[in-house]
Backbone as a printed PyTorch tensor [residue, N CA C, xyz], in Angstrom:
tensor([[[138.2150,  73.8490,  11.5580],
         [137.8480,  74.3100,  10.3640],
         [137.0600,  76.1390,  11.0480]],

        [[137.6370,  77.3300,   9.9000],
         [137.3540,  78.0580,  10.3510],
         [135.7770,  78.1790,   9.9320]],

        [[135.0330,  78.9910,  11.3010],
         [133.3190,  79.3430,  10.7920],
         [132.6360,  78.2570,  11.2740]],

        [[132.8750,  77.2920,  11.7260],
         [132.3790,  76.0550,  12.3890],
         [132.0790,  76.2580,  13.5440]],

        [[130.1850,  75.9360,  14.1670],
         [130.6340,  75.9450,  15.5350],
         [130.8780,  74.8780,  16.0100]],

        [[131.1870,  74.4830,  17.4870],
         [131.4520,  73.7390,  18.1410],
         [130.8380,  72.2840,  18.0500]],

        [[129.7930,  72.4350,  17.7820],
         [128.6590,  71.3240,  17.4690],
         [129.0590,  70.8930,  16.0670]],

        [[129.0120,  71.5980,  15.0910],
         [129.6600,  71.0090,  13.8010],
         [130.9950,  70.5870,  13.8160]],

        [[131.8590,  71.2080,  14.4790],
         [133.1160,  70.7740,  14.6760],
         [133.3390,  69.1280,  15.3340]],

        [[132.0360,  69.2090,  16.5170],
         [132.0870,  67.8180,  17.2230],
         [131.5960,  66.8610,  15.9110]],

        [[130.3750,  67.1030,  15.3640],
         [129.7890,  66.5970,  14.0050],
         [130.7530,  65.7940,  13.2210]],

        [[131.8310,  66.6920,  12.9740],
         [132.7920,  66.5630,  11.7470],
         [133.8540,  65.8580,  12.2610]],

        [[133.8770,  65.7510,  13.4660],
         [135.3570,  64.7630,  14.1120],
         [134.5970,  63.6420,  14.1630]],

        [[133.4970,  63.3010,  14.5880],
         [132.6160,  62.0300,  14.8610],
         [132.5710,  61.3080,  13.3200]],

        [[132.0530,  62.2460,  12.3770],
         [132.0740,  61.5350,  11.4800],
         [133.3510,  61.0370,  10.2680]],

        [[134.3410,  61.5320,  10.8040],
         [135.6670,  61.1120,  10.2890],
         [136.2500,  59.9410,  11.2460]],

        [[136.3080,  60.0390,  12.7590],
         [136.1400,  59.0110,  13.0410],
         [135.7400,  57.4570,  12.7190]],

        [[134.2500,  58.0310,  12.3380],
         [133.8470,  56.6710,  12.0940],
         [133.9910,  56.3050,  10.6900]],

        [[134.3840,  57.0350,  10.1510],
         [134.7140,  56.7290,   8.2310],
         [136.1540,  55.9240,   8.4600]],

        [[137.0690,  56.4480,   9.2040],
         [138.2750,  55.9770,   9.6830],
         [138.1330,  54.5310,  10.4050]],

        [[137.2470,  54.2920,  11.0070],
         [137.0390,  53.0250,  11.9710],
         [136.2320,  52.2510,  10.7570]],

        [[135.5710,  52.7120,   9.7930],
         [135.0370,  51.5280,   8.9160],
         [135.8910,  51.1440,   7.7210]],

        [[137.0390,  51.9160,   7.2890],
         [138.1490,  51.6360,   6.6520],
         [139.0940,  50.2960,   7.3210]],

        [[139.3750,  50.8840,   8.7380],
         [140.3180,  50.0860,   9.3730],
         [139.9820,  48.5640,   9.8270]],

        [[138.5570,  48.6330,   9.7800],
         [138.2580,  47.3440,  10.7210],
         [138.1710,  46.1810,   9.2310]],

        [[137.8940,  46.8090,   7.8910],
         [138.2630,  45.8280,   6.9350],
         [139.6440,  45.4760,   6.4700]],

        [[140.2610,  47.0510,   6.6080],
         [141.7950,  46.5220,   6.1220],
         [142.7600,  45.8500,   7.0380]],

        [[142.7260,  46.1040,   8.8070],
         [143.6280,  45.6140,   9.4540],
         [142.6490,  44.4760,  10.2560]],

        [[141.3330,  44.7890,  10.3260],
         [140.7670,  43.3680,  11.4470],
         [140.4320,  44.0370,  12.7220]],

        [[139.1090,  43.8110,  13.2390],
         [138.7280,  44.3100,  14.3840],
         [139.5570,  44.5540,  15.2180]],

        [[140.3760,  43.9650,  15.4230],
         [141.2320,  43.5010,  16.7500],
         [142.7080,  44.4450,  16.9140]],

        [[142.5790,  44.7490,  15.3260],
         [144.0370,  45.4340,  15.1840],
         [144.0340,  46.7800,  15.0560]],

        [[142.6260,  47.1800,  15.4310],
         [142.4800,  48.8620,  15.0560],
         [142.3540,  49.1560,  16.8480]],

        [[143.6420,  50.2370,  16.8260],
         [143.6850,  51.0110,  18.2540],
         [143.5120,  52.4710,  17.8140]],

        [[143.5660,  52.7860,  19.0800],
         [143.1180,  54.3480,  19.4410],
         [144.1690,  54.9480,  18.5550]],

        [[145.2330,  54.8200,  18.6330],
         [146.1900,  55.6360,  17.9500],
         [146.0870,  55.3300,  16.0610]],

        [[146.0230,  54.1000,  15.7110],
         [145.9550,  53.7530,  14.5030],
         [144.5880,  54.7900,  14.0160]],

        [[143.6080,  54.4220,  14.8230],
         [142.5790,  55.0790,  14.3730],
         [142.4850,  56.4850,  14.2030]],

        [[143.2570,  57.1660,  15.3350],
         [143.2520,  58.7680,  15.5200],
         [144.3940,  59.2320,  14.3440]],

        [[145.3940,  58.2310,  13.8760],
         [146.1040,  58.8910,  12.9150],
         [145.2570,  58.2430,  11.6290]],

        [[144.5790,  57.5960,  11.1930],
         [143.7290,  57.6190,   9.8860],
         [143.2000,  58.6760,   9.8480]],

        [[142.1690,  59.0940,  10.8450],
         [141.1270,  60.4440,  10.8910],
         [142.2080,  61.8230,  11.0470]],

        [[142.9460,  61.7910,  11.1990],
         [144.0050,  63.2190,  11.1750],
         [143.6120,  63.9690,  12.3840]],

        [[143.9540,  63.3420,  13.3020],
         [143.2370,  63.6320,  14.8550],
         [144.2380,  63.1470,  15.8140]],

        [[144.1170,  63.7800,  17.3830],
         [145.0500,  63.1830,  18.2960],
         [144.1770,  62.4210,  19.2130]],

        [[144.8890,  61.5400,  18.9890],
         [144.3710,  59.9840,  19.8200],
         [143.4260,  60.2750,  21.1320]],

        [[143.4780,  61.5440,  21.9820],
         [142.4160,  61.8550,  23.1130],
         [141.1870,  62.1110,  22.4370]],

        [[141.0320,  62.5510,  21.1490],
         [139.7530,  63.0470,  20.5400],
         [138.8370,  61.7810,  20.2830]],

        [[139.4010,  60.6550,  20.0270],
         [138.5310,  59.5020,  19.9690],
         [137.7420,  59.1810,  21.6980]],

        [[138.3580,  58.9050,  22.4940],
         [137.4150,  58.8950,  23.7680],
         [136.6850,  60.2300,  24.3980]],

        [[137.1350,  61.2550,  23.6170],
         [136.4400,  62.6910,  23.8290],
         [135.1150,  62.5460,  23.3240]],

        [[135.0300,  61.9350,  22.1750],
         [133.8900,  61.3560,  21.2050],
         [132.8930,  60.3220,  21.4970]],

        [[133.4370,  59.4840,  21.7000],
         [133.2020,  58.1420,  22.0670],
         [133.5830,  57.5450,  23.2820]],

        [[132.1540,  56.8130,  24.2910],
         [132.5510,  56.1310,  25.2560],
         [133.7710,  55.2320,  25.4180]],

        [[134.0590,  54.5460,  24.2680],
         [135.0740,  53.8850,  24.2660],
         [135.5550,  53.2230,  22.7200]],

        [[136.7750,  52.6980,  22.5550],
         [137.2010,  52.1210,  21.3750],
         [136.2560,  51.3880,  20.5530]],

        [[135.9870,  50.4730,  21.1900],
         [134.7690,  49.2940,  21.3660],
         [133.7310,  49.9960,  20.7320]],

        [[132.9420,  51.0250,  21.5730],
         [131.6770,  51.9310,  21.1840],
         [131.9020,  52.2630,  19.7370]],

        [[132.9790,  52.7900,  19.4240],
         [133.3760,  53.6850,  18.2780],
         [133.3020,  52.6370,  16.8530]],

        [[134.3220,  51.3660,  17.4320],
         [134.1440,  50.4210,  16.1990],
         [132.5030,  49.6220,  16.0070]],

        [[131.6760,  49.5840,  17.1850],
         [130.6120,  48.8810,  17.0180],
         [129.3430,  50.0950,  16.1400]],

        [[129.5840,  51.1100,  16.5000],
         [128.7580,  52.6620,  15.8130],
         [129.1550,  52.1080,  14.4150]],

        [[130.4700,  52.1590,  13.8410],
         [131.0430,  52.5650,  12.6070],
         [130.4870,  50.9450,  11.6910]],

        [[130.6500,  50.1020,  12.6230],
         [129.8910,  48.5390,  11.6710],
         [128.6570,  48.6520,  11.5960]],

        [[127.9870,  48.6330,  12.5790],
         [126.5790,  49.0520,  12.7370],
         [126.1760,  49.6650,  11.5530]],

        [[126.5370,  51.2060,  11.6380],
         [125.9620,  52.0170,  10.2980],
         [126.5380,  51.4140,   8.8790]],

        [[127.3690,  51.0160,   8.9270],
         [127.6740,  50.4020,   7.2420],
         [126.6620,  49.3600,   7.0310]],

        [[126.4660,  48.0750,   7.9100],
         [125.6690,  47.0030,   7.9960],
         [124.0900,  47.4830,   7.8540]],

        [[123.9640,  48.4370,   8.6890],
         [122.3380,  49.1300,   8.4190],
         [122.3430,  49.6060,   7.0430]],

        [[123.3000,  50.3840,   6.4960],
         [123.3450,  51.0280,   5.1140],
         [123.2590,  49.8060,   3.7560]],

        [[123.8690,  49.0450,   4.1180],
         [124.0220,  47.5980,   3.1100],
         [123.1480,  46.8310,   3.1200]],

        [[122.0080,  46.8090,   4.5810],
         [120.8530,  45.9800,   4.3590],
         [119.9450,  46.7230,   4.1350]],

        [[119.5790,  48.1300,   4.2580],
         [118.5780,  48.8630,   3.9250],
         [118.5490,  48.9600,   1.8540]],

        [[120.1420,  48.7810,   1.8180],
         [120.3160,  49.0300,   0.1300],
         [119.4380,  47.6330,  -0.4830]],

        [[119.9620,  46.6290,   0.6000],
         [119.5980,  45.2980,  -0.1680],
         [117.8380,  44.7360,   0.1400]],

        [[117.2710,  45.5400,   0.9480],
         [115.7230,  45.3340,   1.7300],
         [115.3730,  46.1480,   0.3970]],

        [[115.8620,  47.0190,   0.0240],
         [114.7300,  48.0190,  -0.8260],
         [114.5260,  47.4930,  -1.8280]],

        [[115.6310,  46.6100,  -2.8750],
         [115.4940,  45.6940,  -3.8390],
         [114.0530,  44.8960,  -3.8590]],

        [[114.1360,  44.2980,  -2.2920],
         [112.9420,  43.5900,  -2.3800],
         [111.5530,  44.0390,  -2.0070]],

        [[111.9720,  45.5600,  -1.4830],
         [110.3280,  46.4780,  -1.4020],
         [109.8920,  46.5010,  -2.7300]],

        [[110.7670,  46.7940,  -3.6110],
         [110.3330,  47.2100,  -5.1920],
         [109.9510,  46.3270,  -5.9710]],

        [[110.1860,  44.9060,  -5.6870],
         [110.0480,  43.7360,  -6.5790],
         [108.9070,  42.9700,  -6.8980]],

        [[108.3330,  42.7790,  -8.0320],
         [107.0130,  42.2420,  -8.0060],
         [106.9510,  41.0550,  -6.8260]],

        [[107.7870,  40.2440,  -6.1180],
         [107.2810,  39.4350,  -5.5360],
         [109.0160,  39.1240,  -4.6600]],

        [[108.5790,  38.3990,  -3.9470],
         [109.8670,  37.7740,  -3.2580],
         [111.1470,  37.1670,  -4.0440]],

        [[110.8350,  36.3710,  -5.0590],
         [111.5020,  35.4900,  -6.1500],
         [112.0720,  36.4940,  -6.6690]],

        [[111.3830,  37.4300,  -7.2590],
         [112.2840,  38.3300,  -7.9070],
         [113.1760,  39.5200,  -6.9950]],

        [[112.5850,  39.2660,  -6.0580],
         [113.5040,  40.4010,  -4.7520],
         [114.6930,  39.6530,  -4.4290]],

        [[114.6060,  38.1210,  -4.5500],
         [115.6770,  37.6240,  -3.9950],
         [116.6050,  37.7190,  -5.0990]],

        [[116.1350,  37.2350,  -6.3940],
         [117.3050,  37.2190,  -7.6750],
         [117.7590,  38.8320,  -7.8340]],

        [[117.1540,  39.9710,  -7.3160],
         [117.9870,  41.3230,  -7.6870],
         [118.7720,  41.3520,  -6.4020]],

        [[118.1790,  40.7360,  -5.1380],
         [119.3960,  40.9930,  -4.0890],
         [120.7390,  40.0200,  -4.6400]],

        [[120.6370,  39.2290,  -5.1040],
         [121.6440,  38.3580,  -5.1880],
         [122.8150,  39.2250,  -6.5660]],

        [[121.8130,  39.4690,  -7.4480],
         [122.8040,  40.2860,  -8.2110],
         [123.2140,  41.3690,  -7.8170]],

        [[122.5050,  42.5750,  -6.9580],
         [123.6080,  43.4240,  -6.0160],
         [124.6170,  42.7450,  -5.0520]],

        [[124.4210,  41.7740,  -4.5380],
         [125.8120,  41.0710,  -3.4730],
         [126.5730,  40.6920,  -4.6230]],

        [[126.3760,  40.7170,  -5.8610],
         [127.4570,  40.1380,  -6.4660],
         [128.1040,  40.6970,  -6.8860]],

        [[128.1120,  42.2330,  -6.5470],
         [129.4260,  43.4340,  -6.8690],
         [130.5160,  43.0300,  -5.8770]],

        [[129.8530,  42.2880,  -4.4750],
         [130.9400,  42.4100,  -3.4370],
         [131.7020,  41.2880,  -3.7390]],

        [[133.0220,  41.2740,  -3.4270],
         [134.0220,  39.9150,  -3.5160],
         [134.7010,  39.2020,  -2.6340]],

        [[133.8710,  39.8860,  -1.7300],
         [134.3590,  38.8310,  -0.3040],
         [135.4800,  39.1310,   0.4790]],

        [[136.3150,  40.1950,  -0.5910],
         [137.6480,  40.4780,  -0.0230],
         [137.4340,  42.0720,  -0.2040]],

        [[136.6610,  42.1580,  -0.4700],
         [136.4710,  43.8970,  -0.4680],
         [135.9820,  44.5600,   0.8030]],

        [[136.1670,  45.8760,   1.0330],
         [136.0910,  46.4840,   2.7060],
         [134.7130,  46.3240,   3.3720]],

        [[133.6360,  46.4270,   2.4620],
         [132.8730,  46.1980,   3.1150],
         [132.4940,  44.4540,   3.4820]],

        [[132.7890,  43.7780,   2.7400],
         [132.2630,  42.3300,   2.9350],
         [133.6150,  42.1130,   4.1130]],

        [[134.5250,  42.6970,   4.5070],
         [135.8580,  42.3280,   5.4120],
         [134.9940,  43.2900,   6.4100]],

        [[134.0740,  43.8320,   6.7850],
         [133.7440,  44.7780,   7.7650],
         [132.7600,  43.7810,   8.0460]],

        [[131.7040,  43.1690,   7.3730],
         [130.6910,  42.4800,   7.9560],
         [131.4780,  41.2710,   8.3120]],

        [[132.4580,  40.5430,   7.9520],
         [132.9730,  39.2710,   8.5270],
         [133.8450,  39.7850,   9.7340]],

        [[134.4030,  40.5460,   9.7070],
         [134.9590,  41.2920,  10.7890],
         [133.8800,  41.1990,  11.9630]],

        [[132.9080,  42.3780,  12.0700],
         [131.7180,  42.5490,  12.8470],
         [130.8440,  41.3670,  13.5070]],

        [[130.8570,  40.0230,  12.3850],
         [130.4430,  39.1930,  12.8690],
         [131.0920,  38.0810,  14.0450]],

        [[132.8260,  38.2440,  13.3660],
         [133.5270,  37.5680,  14.3470],
         [133.6520,  38.4170,  15.6460]],

        [[133.6790,  39.4460,  15.7900],
         [133.6500,  40.0030,  17.0370],
         [132.3530,  40.3430,  17.7850]],

        [[131.2580,  40.2930,  16.9650],
         [130.1510,  39.6330,  17.6020],
         [129.8710,  38.0350,  18.7340]],

        [[130.7190,  37.3570,  18.4510],
         [131.2720,  36.0450,  19.2720],
         [131.8980,  36.8900,  20.3770]],

        [[131.9630,  37.6770,  20.6340],
         [132.7670,  38.0400,  21.9510],
         [132.5510,  39.5030,  22.4090]],

        [[131.0220,  40.0810,  22.0950],
         [130.8400,  41.3590,  22.3770],
         [129.1920,  41.1370,  22.2490]],

        [[128.7770,  40.7530,  23.4300],
         [127.1260,  40.8280,  23.8130],
         [126.3010,  41.7280,  23.0340]],

        [[127.0100,  42.6970,  23.4370],
         [126.1990,  44.2200,  22.5960],
         [126.0590,  44.4070,  21.2020]],

        [[127.3030,  43.8860,  20.5450],
         [127.3460,  43.8200,  18.9900],
         [126.4460,  42.6680,  18.3520]],

        [[126.6060,  41.6300,  18.9650],
         [125.8740,  40.6310,  18.8910],
         [124.3280,  40.7870,  18.5580]],

        [[123.6510,  41.6370,  20.0720],
         [122.5970,  41.8630,  20.1570],
         [122.0460,  42.6000,  18.9560]],

        [[122.7170,  43.7330,  18.6230],
         [122.6880,  44.8400,  17.5220],
         [122.2730,  44.1580,  16.0640]],

        [[123.9010,  43.3590,  15.7550],
         [123.9760,  42.6460,  14.4960],
         [122.1870,  42.0830,  14.6040]],

        [[121.9170,  40.8920,  15.6920],
         [120.6650,  40.1820,  15.7230],
         [119.6310,  40.6460,  15.1660]],

        [[119.3740,  42.1360,  15.7080],
         [118.5860,  43.1090,  15.7010],
         [118.4500,  43.7380,  14.0830]],

        [[119.4880,  44.0000,  13.3150],
         [119.4330,  44.2990,  12.1260],
         [118.7740,  42.9040,  11.0380]],

        [[119.7800,  41.9340,  11.5670],
         [119.1070,  40.5040,  10.7980],
         [117.7330,  40.3650,  10.8090]],

        [[117.4590,  40.7230,  12.1890],
         [115.8070,  40.0580,  12.3940],
         [114.8860,  40.9870,  11.7170]],

        [[115.1970,  42.5660,  11.3300],
         [114.2370,  43.7090,  10.5380],
         [114.2630,  42.8200,   9.3670]],

        [[115.6280,  42.8370,   8.7990],
         [115.6790,  42.2230,   7.1630],
         [114.8340,  40.6840,   7.0330]],

        [[115.3570,  39.7360,   7.9460],
         [114.6920,  38.8630,   7.8260],
         [112.8020,  39.0600,   7.8040]],

        [[112.7450,  39.8280,   8.6400],
         [111.3960,  40.0000,   9.0340],
         [110.1060,  40.8090,   7.4740]],

        [[111.2260,  41.9710,   7.0280],
         [111.0520,  41.9060,   5.6130],
         [110.3990,  40.5500,   4.4880]],

        [[111.8010,  40.2870,   4.5240],
         [111.6290,  38.8420,   3.3600],
         [110.4770,  37.9570,   3.9170]],

        [[110.5430,  37.4460,   5.5240],
         [109.2070,  36.9070,   5.8420],
         [107.8030,  37.5360,   5.7220]],

        [[107.6360,  38.3990,   5.4220],
         [106.5060,  39.2430,   5.1450],
         [105.9830,  39.2050,   3.9600]],

        [[107.2310,  39.2690,   2.7120],
         [106.8780,  39.2330,   1.5930],
         [106.6610,  37.7840,   0.9770]],

        [[107.6200,  36.5110,   1.7490],
         [106.9800,  35.5750,   1.4510],
         [105.6830,  35.0420,   1.8980]],

        [[105.2500,  35.4060,   2.8330],
         [103.7540,  35.3600,   3.3340],
         [102.8870,  35.8680,   2.4290]],

        [[102.8020,  37.0460,   2.0270],
         [102.1590,  37.8800,   1.2060],
         [102.2360,  36.9050,  -0.1790]],

        [[103.0190,  36.2770,  -0.6460],
         [103.1690,  35.2670,  -1.7900],
         [102.6610,  34.1390,  -1.5340]],

        [[102.3760,  33.6180,   0.1210],
         [101.6990,  32.0070,   0.0340],
         [102.4830,  31.3230,   0.3370]],

        [[103.7490,  31.4840,   0.3670],
         [104.6690,  30.4310,   0.7730],
         [104.0080,  29.6230,   1.1920]],

        [[104.6120,  28.3020,   1.2060],
         [104.1950,  27.5160,   2.4280],
         [104.9320,  27.6760,   4.1570]],

        [[106.2730,  28.1040,   3.8840],
         [107.1480,  27.9980,   5.2170],
         [107.9220,  29.5040,   5.1680]],

        [[106.8280,  30.6870,   4.8860],
         [108.3360,  31.7060,   4.8880],
         [108.8570,  32.0780,   6.0380]],

        [[109.0550,  31.4270,   7.3800],
         [109.6630,  31.8520,   8.1990],
         [111.2170,  31.1220,   8.0240]],

        [[110.9900,  29.8640,   7.5690],
         [111.7930,  29.0060,   7.5410],
         [112.8420,  29.2860,   6.0630]],

        [[111.8570,  29.6090,   5.0480],
         [112.5700,  30.1770,   3.7270],
         [113.2770,  31.3960,   3.8390]],

        [[113.0750,  32.3100,   4.8950],
         [113.8080,  33.8410,   5.0230],
         [115.0320,  33.2360,   5.8410]],

        [[115.1690,  32.7480,   6.8490],
         [116.1660,  32.1690,   7.4180],
         [116.9630,  31.4940,   6.3330]],

        [[116.7570,  30.5500,   5.7570],
         [118.0380,  30.0490,   4.6110],
         [118.0360,  31.0120,   3.5060]],

        [[117.4390,  31.8770,   3.0630],
         [117.9760,  32.9120,   2.3440],
         [118.7450,  33.8230,   3.1430]],

        [[118.4310,  34.2070,   3.9370],
         [119.4220,  35.0390,   4.6140],
         [120.6740,  34.3150,   4.7260]],

        [[120.8490,  33.3310,   4.8940],
         [122.3300,  32.2850,   5.5280],
         [122.6560,  32.3000,   4.0930]],

        [[122.3400,  32.1000,   3.1720],
         [122.5640,  32.0610,   1.5040],
         [123.1460,  33.4310,   1.4680]],

        [[122.4360,  34.3470,   1.5120],
         [123.1710,  35.3960,   1.1330],
         [124.4590,  35.6810,   1.6560]],

        [[124.5280,  35.6390,   3.1550],
         [125.8260,  35.6470,   3.5860],
         [126.6780,  35.1890,   3.3710]],

        [[126.2730,  33.9660,   3.3910],
         [127.2740,  32.7550,   2.7900],
         [128.1070,  33.0210,   1.2250]],

        [[126.9130,  33.3280,   0.3560],
         [127.3510,  33.7960,  -1.0570],
         [128.6110,  34.7690,  -0.9020]],

        [[128.5160,  35.8760,   0.1100],
         [129.3420,  36.5870,  -0.2300],
         [130.6790,  36.4780,   0.2770]],

        [[130.7390,  35.4610,   1.7140],
         [131.8510,  35.1240,   2.1440],
         [132.6960,  34.1680,   1.6340]],

        [[131.8390,  33.4380,   0.7140],
         [132.0560,  32.1230,  -0.2260],
         [133.0730,  33.3230,  -1.4530]],

        [[132.6030,  34.1660,  -1.7340],
         [132.7980,  34.4800,  -3.0380],
         [134.4390,  35.0130,  -2.7020]],

        [[135.1650,  35.1380,  -1.5960],
         [136.5050,  35.6510,  -0.8710],
         [137.1400,  34.3420,  -0.7230]],

        [[136.6160,  33.2070,  -1.1790],
         [137.5860,  32.2650,  -1.6090],
         [137.2480,  31.3860,  -2.6710]],

        [[136.5380,  31.8670,  -3.4360],
         [135.8530,  31.5360,  -4.8820],
         [135.4680,  32.7190,  -5.8860]],

        [[136.5940,  33.0930,  -6.0090],
         [136.0190,  34.3020,  -6.9870],
         [135.2640,  34.1540,  -8.2760]],

        [[135.3570,  32.8140,  -8.3970],
         [134.1650,  32.4580,  -9.6050],
         [133.0810,  32.1860,  -9.4500]],

        [[132.7190,  32.1140,  -8.4180],
         [131.5910,  31.8690,  -8.0230],
         [130.4030,  33.3550,  -8.3000]],

        [[129.5380,  33.1660,  -8.8540],
         [129.0020,  34.2310,  -8.9290],
         [126.9640,  34.1210,  -8.7880]],

        [[126.2300,  35.0770,  -9.0140],
         [124.8970,  35.1200,  -8.6540],
         [124.5210,  34.4300,  -9.7240]],

        [[124.8500,  34.0470, -10.7690],
         [123.9000,  33.8420, -12.0210],
         [123.9190,  31.7850, -11.4650]],

        [[125.0880,  31.4930, -11.3500],
         [125.1530,  29.9430, -10.8090],
         [124.1930,  29.9770,  -9.7790]],

        [[124.1660,  30.4650,  -8.6690],
         [123.4510,  30.2940,  -7.4950],
         [121.7180,  30.5690,  -7.5140]],

        [[121.7620,  31.3620,  -8.2850],
         [120.0890,  32.1760,  -8.4190],
         [119.1850,  31.1640,  -8.4250]],

        [[119.1230,  30.3670,  -9.4610],
         [118.1470,  29.0900,  -9.7160],
         [117.8540,  28.5430,  -8.7030]],

        [[118.5020,  28.2810,  -7.6860],
         [118.4330,  26.9810,  -6.4920],
         [117.7710,  28.1460,  -5.3750]],

        [[118.6270,  29.2680,  -5.2510],
         [118.0680,  30.5060,  -4.4400],
         [116.1650,  30.7680,  -4.7590]],

        [[116.1870,  30.8600,  -5.7840],
         [114.8510,  31.4910,  -6.3820],
         [113.9040,  30.4100,  -6.2650]],

        [[114.3250,  28.9130,  -6.1530],
         [113.7140,  27.5720,  -6.0090],
         [113.1770,  27.9950,  -4.3420]],

        [[113.7850,  28.2380,  -3.2850],
         [113.5970,  28.2470,  -1.9880],
         [112.6910,  29.4060,  -1.8230]],

        [[112.6030,  30.5210,  -2.9350],
         [111.2740,  31.4450,  -2.3660],
         [109.9770,  31.2110,  -3.1510]],

        [[109.8630,  30.2990,  -3.9100],
         [108.5140,  30.3270,  -4.8190],
         [107.9150,  29.7340,  -3.8730]],

        [[106.3490,  30.0820,  -3.8220],
         [105.3950,  29.5460,  -3.3160],
         [104.9260,  28.1960,  -3.3810]],

        [[105.2920,  27.6950,  -4.4560],
         [104.5430,  26.5860,  -5.1110],
         [105.9080,  25.2060,  -5.7440]],

        [[106.4710,  25.3540,  -4.5720],
         [107.7220,  24.2250,  -4.8700],
         [108.3270,  24.0320,  -3.2180]],

        [[108.7600,  22.5250,  -3.9470],
         [109.6340,  21.8990,  -2.4450],
         [111.1240,  22.2800,  -2.5400]],

        [[111.4760,  23.1080,  -3.3280],
         [112.9740,  23.6810,  -2.9670],
         [113.5640,  22.9730,  -4.4000]],

        [[113.0050,  22.3590,  -5.3140],
         [113.3470,  22.0550,  -6.3970],
         [113.9080,  23.2430,  -7.2890]],

        [[115.1230,  23.3050,  -8.1890],
         [115.7150,  24.0640,  -9.0250],
         [114.4350,  23.9930, -10.1590]],

        [[114.9730,  25.5740, -10.7590],
         [113.4290,  25.8180, -11.9670],
         [114.1740,  24.6910, -13.3130]]])
């Protein structure tokens, strides 16, 4: 691109490669993303993939983790602005209802989780992201007086992941359907019984 410095061209190339990787992870699956396919999608020469990233796996990791971070931050923001954890979890469920389980973001999460079973670095980084998210929820539950905030936060995180995963299998599944049960888990004065 005319008028760009080398640093700007490098940033642009990295951004294009990361965007292409995010798309391809969901479209063809983590293990089907090759240097050639990725470079073709980014409209670059294959050698530039390894020029800008240590390896294809490092690029895929960074692309997936960036998208996961963005999605988790967007979801956590709903908790931060809610009156309490029950309202926050309800808002998070409604936010996640937009995902079908077969959309690019859902598939990226699913592919990253699967890849993390074989990639210790990826597993560690996903664990860090989830621990941060779980910590925010635990803190909110603690402030509300929940009798078991850490266990409730673990359960809610698993429910949120499972909700999106199962939407790919059962498109009829909705946030409205499971919200009463999830809210029951987060209310401080309940034993987990629905409203």
